[in-house]
Amino acid sequence: MRLEPPIIILNFKSHKETTGHQAENLALIAEKVSRDTGITVAIAAQATDIFRLSRRVKIPILAQHVDAEDPGNYTGHITAYAVKEAGGVGSLLNHSEKRLLLMDIAKAIAALRTEDLVSVLCTDTPFTSIAGAALRPDFLAVEAPELIGTGISVAKAKPEIITRTIELVNELSLDIPILCGAGITDMNDVSRAFDLGVDGVLLTSAFVKSNDKYGLLFSMCRAAIEHYKR
């Protein structure tokens, strides 16, 4: 299963509300929205929930992190092979809450590629985005860490992070889809992000905290359809 833009990735992080059976309930909502709109809605789940979610829904399930090591004597590590066996289709890498060294990012991308899994590399500036792009991940996701969870959209507060990243990647003729995240709260934030040229968005808080999760996500997907530029 591949990720086709436009994309919305719901990062479940490690909240109680996004764990276990509650994660299943949220995944079912996401699956219904994806089916009703035709938009790719993926979930970045905790490692312990990948198997149960991949058996419960047919939308893409990503890991939130994989380690650089191959299968072997590495207690406590999450390997790309284990993610694949659990039913995951790929992984986020280097999220601002789970930073990696550049050499470990390169190894993790290679490990995911070996297993035919998708790599979504998170970065925080246009320049780290270019450094990351050189490693040829499948997707780049640029986020402003200081805006994560604030409800202040990166597309509104720091649009230059997005536009400059896209410019630099295009200048190098690297055909890597660009996603953005941090503070994505509603359909207007999604519209603004896609107007800037992204291929997808990542979000957490707005969806998890919403009293109308289906309605919120549906409106975001509709905005993605209307404003996606490719």
PDB file of C-alpha atoms in Angstrom, residues 44-45 61-66 80 83 88-94 112 117-122:
ATOM      1  CA  ALA A  44       1.080   7.139  12.561  1.00  0.00           C
ATOM      2  CA  ALA A  45       0.428   4.746  15.424  1.00  0.00           C
ATOM      3  CA  ILE A  61      -0.788   2.579   9.189  1.00  0.00           C
ATOM      4  CA  LEU A  62       2.668   4.032   9.794  1.00  0.00           C
ATOM      5  CA  ALA A  63       5.039   3.626  12.691  1.00  0.00           C
ATOM      6  CA  GLN A  64       6.042   6.798  14.511  1.00  0.00           C
ATOM      7  CA  HIS A  65       9.696   5.725  14.538  1.00  0.00           C
ATOM      8  CA  VAL A  66      12.001   2.940  13.483  1.00  0.00           C
ATOM      9  CA  ALA A  80      11.614  -1.872   9.817  1.00  0.00           C
ATOM     10  CA  VAL A  83       6.855  -2.802  11.353  1.00  0.00           C
ATOM     11  CA  GLY A  88       2.642  -1.146   8.802  1.00  0.00           C
ATOM     12  CA  VAL A  89       3.361   0.496   5.460  1.00  0.00           C
ATOM     13  CA  GLY A  90       6.184   2.764   6.624  1.00  0.00           C
ATOM     14  CA  SER A  91       7.299   5.133   9.338  1.00  0.00           C
ATOM     15  CA  LEU A  92       7.834   8.686  10.380  1.00  0.00           C
ATOM     16  CA  LEU A  93      11.483   9.468  11.080  1.00  0.00           C
ATOM     17  CA  ASN A  94      13.167  12.224  13.071  1.00  0.00           C
ATOM     18  CA  LEU A 112      12.659   0.923   5.305  1.00  0.00           C
ATOM     19  CA  LEU A 117       8.238   0.568   3.271  1.00  0.00           C
ATOM     20  CA  VAL A 118       7.594   4.308   3.062  1.00  0.00           C
ATOM     21  CA  SER A 119       9.830   6.828   4.832  1.00  0.00           C
ATOM     22  CA  VAL A 120       8.371  10.152   5.997  1.00  0.00           C
ATOM     23  CA  LEU A 121      11.301  12.259   7.153  1.00  0.00           C
ATOM     24  CA  CYS A 122      10.454  15.119   9.505  1.00  0.00           C
TER      25      CYS A 122
END
